[in-house]
Amino acid sequence: MEAASIGVKLASSVVTPLVKKLFVAEGPGAGLVEKPVRVSEFVSFKGEKRALAEKELTKLAAELVRRAVKSEGERPLPVDEEPAVVHALARTLHSLGDLDMTDVQAVRLGHQTLALHLRVASEAPDRHLSLDATLFYERLLENACLHILHFFTQRSTFVARTLVEQTRRQSELIAKIDELIARTPPTGGTDPSFEERYLAYVATKHSRLTIYGIDLVNSPERWPLDAAYLSIQALRPAEDNDTTAGIAAPHTTLPAEQAFAEHDLVLLRGVAGSGKTTLVQWLAVTTARGERGDRVPFVLPLRSLVRRPGGLPAPTASSTPSASPSTPPSRTAGRTGC
């Protein structure tokens, strides 16, 4: 017969009584159990008080196989292969006692995934079966798992544990959502509104500079940065493969602000008057204009900050100068920066 047409059709009235024998009956007070109970703890063929011996488990598997074969219009597998299927099914059902999960978790898996877990736990006892016998075994096992899960849902403790589990998972979900909301910028436009005002403030505050040593008639004290700024050139070290016959290639020159763009952290140092502050002003102004992505520049005057009585301020306190046009939203410094 066609392998794909092999199936198992068993009525609940046939399978349910056999499935019930796999598990111990609920005693008085079973519904008061608060802690989750693993499937392995209420199977009837394990533990000190076994109600089902291994021989009886094999007989139960044989009865399932016999009923399944009888329910088919055409015999799904040869007669001489039935004992091997019975042995494989008995070993698989016996692995219920090795499952490290509760009945609630098993129901959540679904009958097909539960069947797969049992096959893995029993070390694939069907590996030596023929193709027809394997397909018959798989369908019969899935059918049995479907009735096993239905049996779990009918136990008095299942509904109570399901509600407890659902409440616990909802509490965890609410806590994770609250944490996510706390980390996410507000959607009401608070940050963008502040950034717009703050960037305009930075662009205006740092857009002019004082050039010392120039004594011109009617010359202004402060000059527009766009007119007076001269880009500082940086030298890029030659790569190892840029040498020819032992002669090092000349260093490559590039604007300092371009060199900074290639690094997340940069230490800028130099003698007085070398242009460090002017370069910082230029970076702040061009960043505030949006020429360097969506970063927000924070210019901190360290000479003034180190003289504070309380020492250096926290990031939230030093994110904007005291003359800034508005107070930043909570945790702005942690979400944005230059």
PDB file of N, CA and C in Angstrom, residues 220-303:
ATOM      1  N   PRO A 220      35.954  93.806  14.797  1.00  0.00           N
ATOM      2  CA  PRO A 220      35.082  93.331  15.876  1.00  0.00           C
ATOM      3  C   PRO A 220      35.876  92.511  16.887  1.00  0.00           C
ATOM      4  N   GLU A 221      35.305  92.410  18.113  1.00  0.00           N
ATOM      5  CA  GLU A 221      35.965  91.597  19.143  1.00  0.00           C
ATOM      6  C   GLU A 221      35.787  90.098  18.869  1.00  0.00           C
ATOM      7  N   ARG A 222      34.654  89.737  18.289  1.00  0.00           N
ATOM      8  CA  ARG A 222      34.384  88.324  18.007  1.00  0.00           C
ATOM      9  C   ARG A 222      34.070  88.171  16.526  1.00  0.00           C
ATOM     10  N   TRP A 223      34.526  87.081  15.970  1.00  0.00           N
ATOM     11  CA  TRP A 223      34.403  86.851  14.536  1.00  0.00           C
ATOM     12  C   TRP A 223      33.471  85.653  14.290  1.00  0.00           C
ATOM     13  N   PRO A 224      32.741  85.699  13.158  1.00  0.00           N
ATOM     14  CA  PRO A 224      31.919  84.533  12.799  1.00  0.00           C
ATOM     15  C   PRO A 224      32.813  83.314  12.578  1.00  0.00           C
ATOM     16  N   LEU A 225      32.421  82.200  13.143  1.00  0.00           N
ATOM     17  CA  LEU A 225      33.239  80.986  13.032  1.00  0.00           C
ATOM     18  C   LEU A 225      33.373  80.540  11.580  1.00  0.00           C
ATOM     19  N   ASP A 226      32.303  80.678  10.806  1.00  0.00           N
ATOM     20  CA  ASP A 226      32.345  80.248   9.404  1.00  0.00           C
ATOM     21  C   ASP A 226      33.402  81.016   8.617  1.00  0.00           C
ATOM     22  N   ALA A 227      33.628  82.285   8.995  1.00  0.00           N
ATOM     23  CA  ALA A 227      34.585  83.110   8.258  1.00  0.00           C
ATOM     24  C   ALA A 227      36.001  82.949   8.780  1.00  0.00           C
ATOM     25  N   ALA A 228      36.145  82.712  10.075  1.00  0.00           N
ATOM     26  CA  ALA A 228      37.478  82.723  10.676  1.00  0.00           C
ATOM     27  C   ALA A 228      38.086  81.341  10.873  1.00  0.00           C
ATOM     28  N   TYR A 229      37.288  80.287  10.776  1.00  0.00           N
ATOM     29  CA  TYR A 229      37.818  78.964  11.102  1.00  0.00           C
ATOM     30  C   TYR A 229      38.647  78.411   9.952  1.00  0.00           C
ATOM     31  N   LEU A 230      39.824  77.928  10.281  1.00  0.00           N
ATOM     32  CA  LEU A 230      40.688  77.225   9.340  1.00  0.00           C
ATOM     33  C   LEU A 230      40.827  75.788   9.828  1.00  0.00           C
ATOM     34  N   SER A 231      40.463  74.854   8.987  1.00  0.00           N
ATOM     35  CA  SER A 231      40.472  73.452   9.400  1.00  0.00           C
ATOM     36  C   SER A 231      41.870  72.989   9.754  1.00  0.00           C
ATOM     37  N   ILE A 232      41.976  72.304  10.873  1.00  0.00           N
ATOM     38  CA  ILE A 232      43.245  71.722  11.297  1.00  0.00           C
ATOM     39  C   ILE A 232      43.464  70.427  10.528  1.00  0.00           C
ATOM     40  N   GLN A 233      44.663  70.240  10.019  1.00  0.00           N
ATOM     41  CA  GLN A 233      44.982  69.042   9.265  1.00  0.00           C
ATOM     42  C   GLN A 233      45.576  67.978  10.184  1.00  0.00           C
ATOM     43  N   ALA A 234      45.193  66.751   9.947  1.00  0.00           N
ATOM     44  CA  ALA A 234      45.722  65.622  10.710  1.00  0.00           C
ATOM     45  C   ALA A 234      46.501  64.716   9.773  1.00  0.00           C
ATOM     46  N   LEU A 235      47.449  63.975  10.327  1.00  0.00           N
ATOM     47  CA  LEU A 235      48.258  63.044   9.543  1.00  0.00           C
ATOM     48  C   LEU A 235      47.826  61.622   9.853  1.00  0.00           C
ATOM     49  N   ARG A 236      47.524  60.872   8.809  1.00  0.00           N
ATOM     50  CA  ARG A 236      47.182  59.460   8.985  1.00  0.00           C
ATOM     51  C   ARG A 236      48.454  58.637   8.808  1.00  0.00           C
ATOM     52  N   PRO A 237      48.804  57.780   9.777  1.00  0.00           N
ATOM     53  CA  PRO A 237      50.013  56.950   9.630  1.00  0.00           C
ATOM     54  C   PRO A 237      49.914  56.060   8.405  1.00  0.00           C
ATOM     55  N   ALA A 238      51.047  55.825   7.765  1.00  0.00           N
ATOM     56  CA  ALA A 238      51.072  54.961   6.592  1.00  0.00           C
ATOM     57  C   ALA A 238      50.827  53.519   7.008  1.00  0.00           C
ATOM     58  N   GLU A 239      50.121  52.760   6.173  1.00  0.00           N
ATOM     59  CA  GLU A 239      49.880  51.348   6.444  1.00  0.00           C
ATOM     60  C   GLU A 239      51.167  50.568   6.212  1.00  0.00           C
ATOM     61  N   ASP A 240      51.248  49.375   6.817  1.00  0.00           N
ATOM     62  CA  ASP A 240      52.447  48.546   6.669  1.00  0.00           C
ATOM     63  C   ASP A 240      52.704  48.168   5.222  1.00  0.00           C
ATOM     64  N   ASN A 241      51.608  47.945   4.470  1.00  0.00           N
ATOM     65  CA  ASN A 241      51.766  47.530   3.079  1.00  0.00           C
ATOM     66  C   ASN A 241      51.988  48.704   2.133  1.00  0.00           C
ATOM     67  N   ASP A 242      52.112  49.935   2.710  1.00  0.00           N
ATOM     68  CA  ASP A 242      52.359  51.104   1.870  1.00  0.00           C
ATOM     69  C   ASP A 242      53.848  51.363   1.674  1.00  0.00           C
ATOM     70  N   THR A 243      54.673  50.493   2.211  1.00  0.00           N
ATOM     71  CA  THR A 243      56.119  50.683   2.067  1.00  0.00           C
ATOM     72  C   THR A 243      56.616  49.947   0.837  1.00  0.00           C
ATOM     73  N   THR A 244      57.564  50.532   0.165  1.00  0.00           N
ATOM     74  CA  THR A 244      58.143  49.937  -1.034  1.00  0.00           C
ATOM     75  C   THR A 244      59.656  49.902  -0.872  1.00  0.00           C
ATOM     76  N   ALA A 245      60.204  48.692  -0.936  1.00  0.00           N
ATOM     77  CA  ALA A 245      61.669  48.518  -0.837  1.00  0.00           C
ATOM     78  C   ALA A 245      62.224  49.164   0.423  1.00  0.00           C
ATOM     79  N   GLY A 246      61.462  49.063   1.535  1.00  0.00           N
ATOM     80  CA  GLY A 246      61.949  49.586   2.801  1.00  0.00           C
ATOM     81  C   GLY A 246      61.769  51.066   2.973  1.00  0.00           C
ATOM     82  N   ILE A 247      61.200  51.749   1.980  1.00  0.00           N
ATOM     83  CA  ILE A 247      60.996  53.190   2.072  1.00  0.00           C
ATOM     84  C   ILE A 247      59.556  53.445   2.477  1.00  0.00           C
ATOM     85  N   ALA A 248      59.346  54.120   3.586  1.00  0.00           N
ATOM     86  CA  ALA A 248      57.992  54.371   4.083  1.00  0.00           C
ATOM     87  C   ALA A 248      57.287  55.376   3.190  1.00  0.00           C
ATOM     88  N   ALA A 249      55.995  55.127   2.964  1.00  0.00           N
ATOM     89  CA  ALA A 249      55.196  56.056   2.176  1.00  0.00           C
ATOM     90  C   ALA A 249      54.895  57.289   3.009  1.00  0.00           C
ATOM     91  N   PRO A 250      54.704  58.436   2.379  1.00  0.00           N
ATOM     92  CA  PRO A 250      54.403  59.655   3.135  1.00  0.00           C
ATOM     93  C   PRO A 250      53.060  59.549   3.839  1.00  0.00           C
ATOM     94  N   HIS A 251      52.910  60.266   4.971  1.00  0.00           N
ATOM     95  CA  HIS A 251      51.656  60.282   5.699  1.00  0.00           C
ATOM     96  C   HIS A 251      50.568  60.952   4.864  1.00  0.00           C
ATOM     97  N   THR A 252      49.341  60.477   5.039  1.00  0.00           N
ATOM     98  CA  THR A 252      48.200  61.074   4.360  1.00  0.00           C
ATOM     99  C   THR A 252      47.604  62.157   5.244  1.00  0.00           C
ATOM    100  N   THR A 253      47.342  63.313   4.671  1.00  0.00           N
ATOM    101  CA  THR A 253      46.729  64.407   5.433  1.00  0.00           C
ATOM    102  C   THR A 253      45.232  64.424   5.185  1.00  0.00           C
ATOM    103  N   LEU A 254      44.475  64.772   6.213  1.00  0.00           N
ATOM    104  CA  LEU A 254      43.025  64.893   6.118  1.00  0.00           C
ATOM    105  C   LEU A 254      42.551  65.831   7.211  1.00  0.00           C
ATOM    106  N   PRO A 255      41.376  66.461   7.024  1.00  0.00           N
ATOM    107  CA  PRO A 255      40.856  67.356   8.056  1.00  0.00           C
ATOM    108  C   PRO A 255      40.682  66.621   9.382  1.00  0.00           C
ATOM    109  N   ALA A 256      40.956  67.318  10.475  1.00  0.00           N
ATOM    110  CA  ALA A 256      40.883  66.689  11.796  1.00  0.00           C
ATOM    111  C   ALA A 256      39.492  66.160  12.089  1.00  0.00           C
ATOM    112  N   GLU A 257      38.444  66.924  11.704  1.00  0.00           N
ATOM    113  CA  GLU A 257      37.090  66.465  11.985  1.00  0.00           C
ATOM    114  C   GLU A 257      36.752  65.187  11.229  1.00  0.00           C
ATOM    115  N   GLN A 258      37.369  64.990  10.058  1.00  0.00           N
ATOM    116  CA  GLN A 258      37.164  63.742   9.323  1.00  0.00           C
ATOM    117  C   GLN A 258      37.870  62.587  10.022  1.00  0.00           C
ATOM    118  N   ALA A 259      39.043  62.861  10.570  1.00  0.00           N
ATOM    119  CA  ALA A 259      39.763  61.826  11.318  1.00  0.00           C
ATOM    120  C   ALA A 259      38.978  61.414  12.557  1.00  0.00           C
ATOM    121  N   PHE A 260      38.322  62.385  13.210  1.00  0.00           N
ATOM    122  CA  PHE A 260      37.525  62.074  14.394  1.00  0.00           C
ATOM    123  C   PHE A 260      36.346  61.169  14.050  1.00  0.00           C
ATOM    124  N   ALA A 261      35.800  61.330  12.852  1.00  0.00           N
ATOM    125  CA  ALA A 261      34.609  60.565  12.469  1.00  0.00           C
ATOM    126  C   ALA A 261      34.878  59.072  12.407  1.00  0.00           C
ATOM    127  N   GLU A 262      36.152  58.685  12.341  1.00  0.00           N
ATOM    128  CA  GLU A 262      36.501  57.269  12.236  1.00  0.00           C
ATOM    129  C   GLU A 262      36.667  56.605  13.605  1.00  0.00           C
ATOM    130  N   HIS A 263      36.475  57.370  14.689  1.00  0.00           N
ATOM    131  CA  HIS A 263      36.697  56.830  16.036  1.00  0.00           C
ATOM    132  C   HIS A 263      35.552  57.241  16.954  1.00  0.00           C
ATOM    133  N   ASP A 264      35.212  56.356  17.890  1.00  0.00           N
ATOM    134  CA  ASP A 264      34.172  56.668  18.873  1.00  0.00           C
ATOM    135  C   ASP A 264      34.718  57.528  20.009  1.00  0.00           C
ATOM    136  N   LEU A 265      35.975  57.296  20.398  1.00  0.00           N
ATOM    137  CA  LEU A 265      36.600  58.048  21.487  1.00  0.00           C
ATOM    138  C   LEU A 265      37.890  58.681  20.979  1.00  0.00           C
ATOM    139  N   VAL A 266      38.056  59.969  21.243  1.00  0.00           N
ATOM    140  CA  VAL A 266      39.242  60.689  20.773  1.00  0.00           C
ATOM    141  C   VAL A 266      39.763  61.563  21.909  1.00  0.00           C
ATOM    142  N   LEU A 267      41.074  61.546  22.141  1.00  0.00           N
ATOM    143  CA  LEU A 267      41.721  62.448  23.096  1.00  0.00           C
ATOM    144  C   LEU A 267      42.410  63.549  22.296  1.00  0.00           C
ATOM    145  N   LEU A 268      41.965  64.773  22.499  1.00  0.00           N
ATOM    146  CA  LEU A 268      42.520  65.930  21.793  1.00  0.00           C
ATOM    147  C   LEU A 268      43.423  66.696  22.759  1.00  0.00           C
ATOM    148  N   ARG A 269      44.688  66.820  22.418  1.00  0.00           N
ATOM    149  CA  ARG A 269      45.607  67.540  23.290  1.00  0.00           C
ATOM    150  C   ARG A 269      46.585  68.354  22.433  1.00  0.00           C
ATOM    151  N   GLY A 270      47.159  69.384  23.042  1.00  0.00           N
ATOM    152  CA  GLY A 270      48.093  70.238  22.315  1.00  0.00           C
ATOM    153  C   GLY A 270      48.462  71.439  23.158  1.00  0.00           C
ATOM    154  N   VAL A 271      49.440  72.183  22.698  1.00  0.00           N
ATOM    155  CA  VAL A 271      49.898  73.351  23.450  1.00  0.00           C
ATOM    156  C   VAL A 271      48.849  74.447  23.376  1.00  0.00           C
ATOM    157  N   ALA A 272      48.971  75.425  24.269  1.00  0.00           N
ATOM    158  CA  ALA A 272      48.025  76.541  24.297  1.00  0.00           C
ATOM    159  C   ALA A 272      48.063  77.292  22.974  1.00  0.00           C
ATOM    160  N   GLY A 273      46.881  77.614  22.471  1.00  0.00           N
ATOM    161  CA  GLY A 273      46.791  78.362  21.226  1.00  0.00           C
ATOM    162  C   GLY A 273      46.875  77.525  19.975  1.00  0.00           C
ATOM    163  N   SER A 274      46.883  76.200  20.121  1.00  0.00           N
ATOM    164  CA  SER A 274      46.993  75.341  18.938  1.00  0.00           C
ATOM    165  C   SER A 274      45.656  75.112  18.243  1.00  0.00           C
ATOM    166  N   GLY A 275      44.559  75.600  18.841  1.00  0.00           N
ATOM    167  CA  GLY A 275      43.263  75.503  18.170  1.00  0.00           C
ATOM    168  C   GLY A 275      42.342  74.426  18.692  1.00  0.00           C
ATOM    169  N   LYS A 276      42.621  73.903  19.882  1.00  0.00           N
ATOM    170  CA  LYS A 276      41.783  72.828  20.429  1.00  0.00           C
ATOM    171  C   LYS A 276      40.354  73.306  20.669  1.00  0.00           C
ATOM    172  N   THR A 277      40.201  74.435  21.371  1.00  0.00           N
ATOM    173  CA  THR A 277      38.863  74.948  21.690  1.00  0.00           C
ATOM    174  C   THR A 277      38.114  75.331  20.428  1.00  0.00           C
ATOM    175  N   THR A 278      38.814  75.925  19.469  1.00  0.00           N
ATOM    176  CA  THR A 278      38.172  76.314  18.213  1.00  0.00           C
ATOM    177  C   THR A 278      37.677  75.086  17.460  1.00  0.00           C
ATOM    178  N   LEU A 279      38.469  74.021  17.472  1.00  0.00           N
ATOM    179  CA  LEU A 279      38.050  72.787  16.809  1.00  0.00           C
ATOM    180  C   LEU A 279      36.811  72.206  17.480  1.00  0.00           C
ATOM    181  N   VAL A 280      36.772  72.242  18.818  1.00  0.00           N
ATOM    182  CA  VAL A 280      35.595  71.751  19.538  1.00  0.00           C
ATOM    183  C   VAL A 280      34.375  72.594  19.180  1.00  0.00           C
ATOM    184  N   GLN A 281      34.563  73.919  19.088  1.00  0.00           N
ATOM    185  CA  GLN A 281      33.449  74.787  18.695  1.00  0.00           C
ATOM    186  C   GLN A 281      32.948  74.421  17.306  1.00  0.00           C
ATOM    187  N   TRP A 282      33.881  74.199  16.383  1.00  0.00           N
ATOM    188  CA  TRP A 282      33.495  73.871  15.005  1.00  0.00           C
ATOM    189  C   TRP A 282      32.735  72.542  14.957  1.00  0.00           C
ATOM    190  N   LEU A 283      33.201  71.567  15.698  1.00  0.00           N
ATOM    191  CA  LEU A 283      32.501  70.278  15.748  1.00  0.00           C
ATOM    192  C   LEU A 283      31.107  70.444  16.337  1.00  0.00           C
ATOM    193  N   ALA A 284      30.982  71.258  17.392  1.00  0.00           N
ATOM    194  CA  ALA A 284      29.682  71.469  18.023  1.00  0.00           C
ATOM    195  C   ALA A 284      28.713  72.159  17.075  1.00  0.00           C
ATOM    196  N   VAL A 285      29.186  73.197  16.374  1.00  0.00           N
ATOM    197  CA  VAL A 285      28.311  73.958  15.475  1.00  0.00           C
ATOM    198  C   VAL A 285      27.876  73.107  14.287  1.00  0.00           C
ATOM    199  N   THR A 286      28.822  72.422  13.657  1.00  0.00           N
ATOM    200  CA  THR A 286      28.461  71.608  12.489  1.00  0.00           C
ATOM    201  C   THR A 286      27.581  70.423  12.884  1.00  0.00           C
ATOM    202  N   THR A 287      27.790  69.885  14.079  1.00  0.00           N
ATOM    203  CA  THR A 287      26.909  68.807  14.552  1.00  0.00           C
ATOM    204  C   THR A 287      25.516  69.338  14.827  1.00  0.00           C
ATOM    205  N   ALA A 288      25.430  70.512  15.437  1.00  0.00           N
ATOM    206  CA  ALA A 288      24.126  71.115  15.719  1.00  0.00           C
ATOM    207  C   ALA A 288      23.368  71.430  14.441  1.00  0.00           C
ATOM    208  N   ARG A 289      24.084  71.679  13.367  1.00  0.00           N
ATOM    209  CA  ARG A 289      23.434  71.944  12.080  1.00  0.00           C
ATOM    210  C   ARG A 289      23.004  70.665  11.368  1.00  0.00           C
ATOM    211  N   GLY A 290      23.334  69.525  11.928  1.00  0.00           N
ATOM    212  CA  GLY A 290      22.950  68.260  11.314  1.00  0.00           C
ATOM    213  C   GLY A 290      23.925  67.754  10.283  1.00  0.00           C
ATOM    214  N   GLU A 291      25.152  68.282  10.262  1.00  0.00           N
ATOM    215  CA  GLU A 291      26.139  67.870   9.275  1.00  0.00           C
ATOM    216  C   GLU A 291      26.883  66.600   9.687  1.00  0.00           C
ATOM    217  N   ARG A 292      26.637  66.096  10.884  1.00  0.00           N
ATOM    218  CA  ARG A 292      27.334  64.901  11.368  1.00  0.00           C
ATOM    219  C   ARG A 292      26.345  63.869  11.899  1.00  0.00           C
ATOM    220  N   GLY A 293      25.299  63.658  11.129  1.00  0.00           N
ATOM    221  CA  GLY A 293      24.302  62.676  11.529  1.00  0.00           C
ATOM    222  C   GLY A 293      23.326  63.253  12.532  1.00  0.00           C
ATOM    223  N   ASP A 294      22.736  62.380  13.334  1.00  0.00           N
ATOM    224  CA  ASP A 294      21.710  62.804  14.285  1.00  0.00           C
ATOM    225  C   ASP A 294      22.254  62.923  15.708  1.00  0.00           C
ATOM    226  N   ARG A 295      23.531  63.180  15.847  1.00  0.00           N
ATOM    227  CA  ARG A 295      24.118  63.327  17.176  1.00  0.00           C
ATOM    228  C   ARG A 295      23.756  64.680  17.778  1.00  0.00           C
ATOM    229  N   VAL A 296      23.830  64.752  19.105  1.00  0.00           N
ATOM    230  CA  VAL A 296      23.567  65.994  19.832  1.00  0.00           C
ATOM    231  C   VAL A 296      24.842  66.367  20.579  1.00  0.00           C
ATOM    232  N   PRO A 297      25.420  67.537  20.324  1.00  0.00           N
ATOM    233  CA  PRO A 297      26.691  67.906  20.958  1.00  0.00           C
ATOM    234  C   PRO A 297      26.499  68.441  22.372  1.00  0.00           C
ATOM    235  N   PHE A 298      27.315  67.971  23.308  1.00  0.00           N
ATOM    236  CA  PHE A 298      27.365  68.498  24.667  1.00  0.00           C
ATOM    237  C   PHE A 298      28.771  69.065  24.882  1.00  0.00           C
ATOM    238  N   VAL A 299      28.894  70.361  24.928  1.00  0.00           N
ATOM    239  CA  VAL A 299      30.188  71.018  25.129  1.00  0.00           C
ATOM    240  C   VAL A 299      30.328  71.355  26.608  1.00  0.00           C
ATOM    241  N   LEU A 300      31.285  70.729  27.271  1.00  0.00           N
ATOM    242  CA  LEU A 300      31.462  70.905  28.714  1.00  0.00           C
ATOM    243  C   LEU A 300      32.756  71.665  28.988  1.00  0.00           C
ATOM    244  N   PRO A 301      32.683  72.849  29.570  1.00  0.00           N
ATOM    245  CA  PRO A 301      33.889  73.621  29.899  1.00  0.00           C
ATOM    246  C   PRO A 301      34.573  73.045  31.137  1.00  0.00           C
ATOM    247  N   LEU A 302      35.559  72.193  30.932  1.00  0.00           N
ATOM    248  CA  LEU A 302      36.174  71.471  32.047  1.00  0.00           C
ATOM    249  C   LEU A 302      36.868  72.403  33.039  1.00  0.00           C
ATOM    250  N   ARG A 303      37.448  73.491  32.572  1.00  0.00           N
ATOM    251  CA  ARG A 303      38.130  74.390  33.502  1.00  0.00           C
ATOM    252  C   ARG A 303      37.160  74.952  34.531  1.00  0.00           C
TER     253      ARG A 303
END
